[in-house]
Coordinates of N, CA and C in Angstrom, one line a residue:
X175 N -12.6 1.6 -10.0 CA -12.4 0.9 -8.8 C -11.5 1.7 -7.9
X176 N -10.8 2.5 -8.8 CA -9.5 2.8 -7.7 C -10.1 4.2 -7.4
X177 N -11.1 4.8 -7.8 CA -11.7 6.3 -6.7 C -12.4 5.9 -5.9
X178 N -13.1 4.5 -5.6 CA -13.8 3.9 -4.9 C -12.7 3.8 -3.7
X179 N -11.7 3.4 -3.8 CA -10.7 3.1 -3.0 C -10.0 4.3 -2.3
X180 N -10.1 5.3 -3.6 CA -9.4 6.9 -2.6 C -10.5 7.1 -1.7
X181 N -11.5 7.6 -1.7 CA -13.0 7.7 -0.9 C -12.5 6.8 0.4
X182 N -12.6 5.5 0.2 CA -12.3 4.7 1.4 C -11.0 5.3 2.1
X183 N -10.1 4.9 1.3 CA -8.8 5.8 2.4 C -9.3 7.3 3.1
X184 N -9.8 7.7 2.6 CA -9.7 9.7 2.8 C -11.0 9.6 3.8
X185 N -12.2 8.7 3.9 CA -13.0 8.3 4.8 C -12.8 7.8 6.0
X186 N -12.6 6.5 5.6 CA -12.1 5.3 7.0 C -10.8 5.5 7.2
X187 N -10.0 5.5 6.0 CA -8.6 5.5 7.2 C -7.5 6.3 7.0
X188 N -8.5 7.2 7.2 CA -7.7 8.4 8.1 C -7.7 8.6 9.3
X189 N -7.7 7.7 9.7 CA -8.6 8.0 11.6 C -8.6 6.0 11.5
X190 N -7.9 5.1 12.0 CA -7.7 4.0 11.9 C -6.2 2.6 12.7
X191 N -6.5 1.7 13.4 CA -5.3 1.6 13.6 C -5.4 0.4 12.6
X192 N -4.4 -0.1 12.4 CA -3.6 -0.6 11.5 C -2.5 -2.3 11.9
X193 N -2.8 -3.2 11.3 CA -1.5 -4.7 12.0 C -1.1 -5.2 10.3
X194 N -0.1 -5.2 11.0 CA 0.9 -5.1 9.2 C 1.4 -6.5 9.4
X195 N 1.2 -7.5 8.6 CA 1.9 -9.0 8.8 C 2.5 -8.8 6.9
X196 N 3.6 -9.5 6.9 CA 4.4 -9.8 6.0 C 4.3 -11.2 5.7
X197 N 4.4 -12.3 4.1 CA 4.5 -13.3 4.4 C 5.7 -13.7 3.5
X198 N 6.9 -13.4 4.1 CA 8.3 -13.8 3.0 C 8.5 -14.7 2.5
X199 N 8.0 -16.2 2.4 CA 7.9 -17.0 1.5 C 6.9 -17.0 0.2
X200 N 5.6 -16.6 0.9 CA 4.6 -16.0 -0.5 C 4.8 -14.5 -1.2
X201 N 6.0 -13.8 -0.4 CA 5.8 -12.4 -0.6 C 4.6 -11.5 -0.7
X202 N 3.8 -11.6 0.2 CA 2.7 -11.0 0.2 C 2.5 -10.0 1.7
X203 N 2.3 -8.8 1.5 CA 2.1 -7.8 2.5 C 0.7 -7.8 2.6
X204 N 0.1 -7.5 4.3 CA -1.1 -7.9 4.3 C -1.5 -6.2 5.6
X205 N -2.2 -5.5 5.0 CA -2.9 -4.5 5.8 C -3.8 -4.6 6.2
X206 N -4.2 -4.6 7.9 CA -5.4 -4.7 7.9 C -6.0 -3.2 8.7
X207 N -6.9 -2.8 8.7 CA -7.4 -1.4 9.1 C -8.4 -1.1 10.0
X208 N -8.5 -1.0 10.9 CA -9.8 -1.0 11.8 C -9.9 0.5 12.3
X209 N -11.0 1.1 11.2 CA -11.0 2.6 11.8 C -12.1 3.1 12.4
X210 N -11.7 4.0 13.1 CA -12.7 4.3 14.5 C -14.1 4.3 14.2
X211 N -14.8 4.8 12.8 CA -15.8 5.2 12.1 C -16.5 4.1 11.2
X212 N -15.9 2.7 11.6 CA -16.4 1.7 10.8 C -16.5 0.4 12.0
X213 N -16.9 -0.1 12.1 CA -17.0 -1.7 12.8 C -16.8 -2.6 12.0
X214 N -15.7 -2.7 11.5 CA -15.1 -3.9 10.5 C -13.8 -3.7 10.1
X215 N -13.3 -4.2 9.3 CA -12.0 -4.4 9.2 C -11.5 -3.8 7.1
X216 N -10.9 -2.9 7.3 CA -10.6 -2.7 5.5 C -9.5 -3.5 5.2
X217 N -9.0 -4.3 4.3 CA -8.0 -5.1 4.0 C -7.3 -4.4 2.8
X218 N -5.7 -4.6 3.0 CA -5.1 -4.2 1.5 C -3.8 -5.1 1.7
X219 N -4.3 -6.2 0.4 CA -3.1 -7.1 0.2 C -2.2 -6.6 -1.0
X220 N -1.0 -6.8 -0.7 CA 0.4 -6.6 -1.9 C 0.7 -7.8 -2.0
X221 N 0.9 -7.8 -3.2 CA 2.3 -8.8 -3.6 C 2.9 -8.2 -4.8
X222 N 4.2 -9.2 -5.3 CA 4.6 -8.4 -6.0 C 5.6 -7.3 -5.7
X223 N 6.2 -6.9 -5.0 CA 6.3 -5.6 -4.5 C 7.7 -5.2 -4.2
X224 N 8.3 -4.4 -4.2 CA 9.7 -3.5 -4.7 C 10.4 -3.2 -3.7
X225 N 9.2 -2.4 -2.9 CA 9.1 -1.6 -2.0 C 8.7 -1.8 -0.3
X226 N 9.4 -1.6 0.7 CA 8.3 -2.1 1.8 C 9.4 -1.3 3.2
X227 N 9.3 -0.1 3.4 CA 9.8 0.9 4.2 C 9.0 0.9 5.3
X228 N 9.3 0.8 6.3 CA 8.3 0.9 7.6 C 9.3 1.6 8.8
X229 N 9.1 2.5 9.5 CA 9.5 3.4 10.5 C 8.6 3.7 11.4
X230 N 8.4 3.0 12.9 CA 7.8 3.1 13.6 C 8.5 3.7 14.8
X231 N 7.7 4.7 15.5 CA 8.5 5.2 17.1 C 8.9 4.5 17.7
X232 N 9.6 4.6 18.7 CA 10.2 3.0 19.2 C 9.0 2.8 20.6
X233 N 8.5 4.4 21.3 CA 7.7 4.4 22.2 C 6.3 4.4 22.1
X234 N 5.9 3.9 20.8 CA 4.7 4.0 20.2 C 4.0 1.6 20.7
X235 N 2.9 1.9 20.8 CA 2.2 0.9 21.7 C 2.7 -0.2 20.1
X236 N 2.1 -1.2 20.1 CA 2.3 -2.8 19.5 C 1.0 -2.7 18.3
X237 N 0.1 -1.6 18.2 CA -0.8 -1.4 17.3 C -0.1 0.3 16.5
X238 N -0.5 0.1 15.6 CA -0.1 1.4 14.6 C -1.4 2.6 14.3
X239 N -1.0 3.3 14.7 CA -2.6 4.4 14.1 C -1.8 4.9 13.1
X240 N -2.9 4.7 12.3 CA -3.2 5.4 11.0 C -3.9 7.0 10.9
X241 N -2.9 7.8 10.3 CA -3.6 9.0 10.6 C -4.1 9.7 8.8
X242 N -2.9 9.2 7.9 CA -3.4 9.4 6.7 C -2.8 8.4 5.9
X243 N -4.0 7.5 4.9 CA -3.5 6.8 3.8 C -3.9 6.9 2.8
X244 N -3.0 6.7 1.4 CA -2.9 7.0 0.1 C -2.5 5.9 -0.6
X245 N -3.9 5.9 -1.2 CA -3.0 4.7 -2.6 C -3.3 5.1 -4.0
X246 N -2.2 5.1 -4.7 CA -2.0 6.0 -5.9 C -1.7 4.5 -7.0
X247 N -2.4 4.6 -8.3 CA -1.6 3.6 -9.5 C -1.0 4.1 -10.2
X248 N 0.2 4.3 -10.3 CA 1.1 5.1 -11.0 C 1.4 4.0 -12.4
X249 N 1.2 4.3 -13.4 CA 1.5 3.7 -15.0 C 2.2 4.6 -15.7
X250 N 2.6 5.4 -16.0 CA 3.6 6.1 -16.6 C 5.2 5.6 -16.1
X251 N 5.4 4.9 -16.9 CA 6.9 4.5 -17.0 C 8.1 5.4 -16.6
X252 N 7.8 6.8 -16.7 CA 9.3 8.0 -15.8 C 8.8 7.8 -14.9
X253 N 7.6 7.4 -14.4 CA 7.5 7.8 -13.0 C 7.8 6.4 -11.9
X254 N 7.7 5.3 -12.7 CA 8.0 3.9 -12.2 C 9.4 3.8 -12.0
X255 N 9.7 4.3 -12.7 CA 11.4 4.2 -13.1 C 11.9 5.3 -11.5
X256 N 11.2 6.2 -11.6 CA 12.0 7.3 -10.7 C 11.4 6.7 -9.5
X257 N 10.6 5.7 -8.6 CA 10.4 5.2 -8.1 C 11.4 4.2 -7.2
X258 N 11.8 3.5 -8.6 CA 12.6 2.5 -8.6 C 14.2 3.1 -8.0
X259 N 14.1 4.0 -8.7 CA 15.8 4.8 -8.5 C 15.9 5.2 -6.8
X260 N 14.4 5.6 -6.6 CA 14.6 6.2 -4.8 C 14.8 5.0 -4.1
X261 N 14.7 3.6 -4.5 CA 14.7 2.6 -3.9 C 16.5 1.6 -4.2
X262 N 17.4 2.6 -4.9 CA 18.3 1.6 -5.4 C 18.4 0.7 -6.2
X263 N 17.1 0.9 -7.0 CA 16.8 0.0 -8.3 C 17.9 0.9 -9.6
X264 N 19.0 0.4 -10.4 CA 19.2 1.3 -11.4 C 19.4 0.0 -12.3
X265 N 19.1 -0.7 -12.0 CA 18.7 -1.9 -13.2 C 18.2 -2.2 -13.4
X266 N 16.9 -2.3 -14.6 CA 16.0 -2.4 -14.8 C 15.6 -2.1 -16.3
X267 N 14.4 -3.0 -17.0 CA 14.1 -2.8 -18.2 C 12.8 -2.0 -18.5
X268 N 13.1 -0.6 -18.5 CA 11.9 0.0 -18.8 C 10.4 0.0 -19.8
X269 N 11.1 -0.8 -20.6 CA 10.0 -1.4 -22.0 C 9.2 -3.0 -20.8
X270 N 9.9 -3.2 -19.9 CA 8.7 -4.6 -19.1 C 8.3 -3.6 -18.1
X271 N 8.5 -2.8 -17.7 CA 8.2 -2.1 -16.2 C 6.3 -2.6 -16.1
X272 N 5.5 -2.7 -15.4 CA 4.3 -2.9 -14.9 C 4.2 -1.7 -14.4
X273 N 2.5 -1.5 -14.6 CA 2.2 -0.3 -13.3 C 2.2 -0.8 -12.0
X274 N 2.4 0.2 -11.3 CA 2.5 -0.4 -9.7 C 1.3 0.5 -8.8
X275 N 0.8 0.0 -7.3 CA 0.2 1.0 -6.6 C 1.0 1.2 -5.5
X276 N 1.4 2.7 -5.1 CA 2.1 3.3 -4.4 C 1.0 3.3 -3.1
X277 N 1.6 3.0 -2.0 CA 0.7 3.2 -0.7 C 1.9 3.5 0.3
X278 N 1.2 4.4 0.5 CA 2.1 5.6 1.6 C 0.9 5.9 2.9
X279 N 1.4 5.4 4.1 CA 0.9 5.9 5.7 C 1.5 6.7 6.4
X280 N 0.8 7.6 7.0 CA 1.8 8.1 7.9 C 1.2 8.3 9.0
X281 N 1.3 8.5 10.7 CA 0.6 8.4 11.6 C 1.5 7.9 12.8
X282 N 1.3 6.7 13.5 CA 2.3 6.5 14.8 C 3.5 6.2 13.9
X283 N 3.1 5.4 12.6 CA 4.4 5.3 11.9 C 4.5 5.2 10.1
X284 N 5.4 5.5 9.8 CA 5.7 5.7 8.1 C 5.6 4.7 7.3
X285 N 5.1 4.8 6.6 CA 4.8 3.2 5.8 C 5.3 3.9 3.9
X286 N 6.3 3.0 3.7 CA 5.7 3.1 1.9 C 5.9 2.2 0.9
X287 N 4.4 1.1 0.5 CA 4.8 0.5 -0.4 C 4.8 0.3 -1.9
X288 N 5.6 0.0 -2.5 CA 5.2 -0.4 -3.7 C 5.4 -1.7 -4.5
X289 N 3.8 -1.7 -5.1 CA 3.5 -3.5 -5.6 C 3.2 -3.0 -6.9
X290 N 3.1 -4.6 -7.4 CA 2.7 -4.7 -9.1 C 1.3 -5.7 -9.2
X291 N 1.1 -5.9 -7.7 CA -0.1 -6.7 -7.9 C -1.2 -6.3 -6.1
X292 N -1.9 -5.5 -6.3 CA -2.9 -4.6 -5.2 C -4.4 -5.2 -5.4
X293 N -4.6 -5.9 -3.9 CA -6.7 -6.0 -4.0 C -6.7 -5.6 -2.8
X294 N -8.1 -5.1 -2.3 CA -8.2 -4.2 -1.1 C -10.1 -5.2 -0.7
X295 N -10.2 -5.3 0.2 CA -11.7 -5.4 0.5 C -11.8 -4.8 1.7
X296 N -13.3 -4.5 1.6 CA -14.3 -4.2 3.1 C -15.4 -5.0 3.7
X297 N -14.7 -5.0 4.8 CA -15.2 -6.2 5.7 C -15.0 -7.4 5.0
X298 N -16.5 -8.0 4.8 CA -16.5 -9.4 4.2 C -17.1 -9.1 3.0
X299 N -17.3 -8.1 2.3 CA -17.4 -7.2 1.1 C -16.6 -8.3 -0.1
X300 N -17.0 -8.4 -1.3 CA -15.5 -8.9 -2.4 C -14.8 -8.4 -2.7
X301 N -13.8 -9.0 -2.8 CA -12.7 -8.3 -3.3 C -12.7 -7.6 -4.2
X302 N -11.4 -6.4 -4.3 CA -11.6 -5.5 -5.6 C -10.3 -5.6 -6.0
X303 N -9.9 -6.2 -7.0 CA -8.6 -6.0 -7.7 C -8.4 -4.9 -8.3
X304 N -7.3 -3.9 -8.0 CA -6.9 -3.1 -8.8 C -5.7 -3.4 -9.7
X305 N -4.8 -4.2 -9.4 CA -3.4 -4.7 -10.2 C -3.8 -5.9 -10.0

C-alpha cells in the first residue's frame, strides 16, 4: 500500500496546493491536496502524532503549494528514537516505540510530520490505511 502511495506523492503532489486543518481536541491532522494534474482532491489524515512543524512565508497567499511530498514508514526503532530526539523527545521507552509515517512538504511552505497512526485516500476512492 505504501508504494502505491509513493507513486501518488511523486505523481500528483508534486505540483499541488494543499489546506492543512488541525483538530486539537481529536488530535487529528487533516491534508488535503488538490494537484494541478488531477480533478479531485488526495487526502492524508494523522493522528497520533509527535510531530507537527509548519513554516510558511509570511508573503505567501492563504493556500499552500506543494512542490514536493514524501511519506516514508519508518519501523526501525534507532531511527524512531532519533526522530524523537530532533523533536525534544529524550524520554521515552524504546521496547513500546510504534512505527510511525514521516511526511515531509516543502514548497510555499515546510511541513514535517510525524504519526503513529496514517490513512490517505483519492478522491472518493477508500481509504487506505497504512498505520
Amino acid at each position: 500500500m505504501m508504494s502505491n502511495l509513493q507513486e501518488i506523492c511523486k505523481i500528483l503532489l508534486n505540483n499541488a496546493d494543499l489546506t492543512l486543518s488541525v483538530d486539537g481536541v481529536m488530535g487529528i491532522i487533516k491534508l488535503e491536496f488538490y494537484p494541478a494534474t488531477y480533478d479531485g482532491v488526495v487526502t492524508f489524515i494523522c493522528s497520533n502524532y509527535s510531530r507537527l512543524n509548519f513554516r510558511k512565508s509570511v508573503d505567501d497567499s492563504d493556500g499552500i503549494f506543494v512542490g514536493e511530498t514524501q511519506a516514508t514508514t519508518i519501523e526501525d526503532k534507532v531511527s524512531i528514537a532519533k526522530l524523537y530526539e530532533e523533536d525534544g523527545w529524550f524520554e521515552y521507552n524504546q521496547k513500546e516505540m510504534n512505527p510511525v509515517v514521516l511526511i515531509e512538504i516543502e514548497g510555499g511552505a515546510m511541513l514535517s510530520i510525524v504519526c503513529e497512526q496514517f490513512s490517505w485516500q483519492q478522491g472518493t476512492g477508500p481509504v487506505h490505511k497504512v498505520l
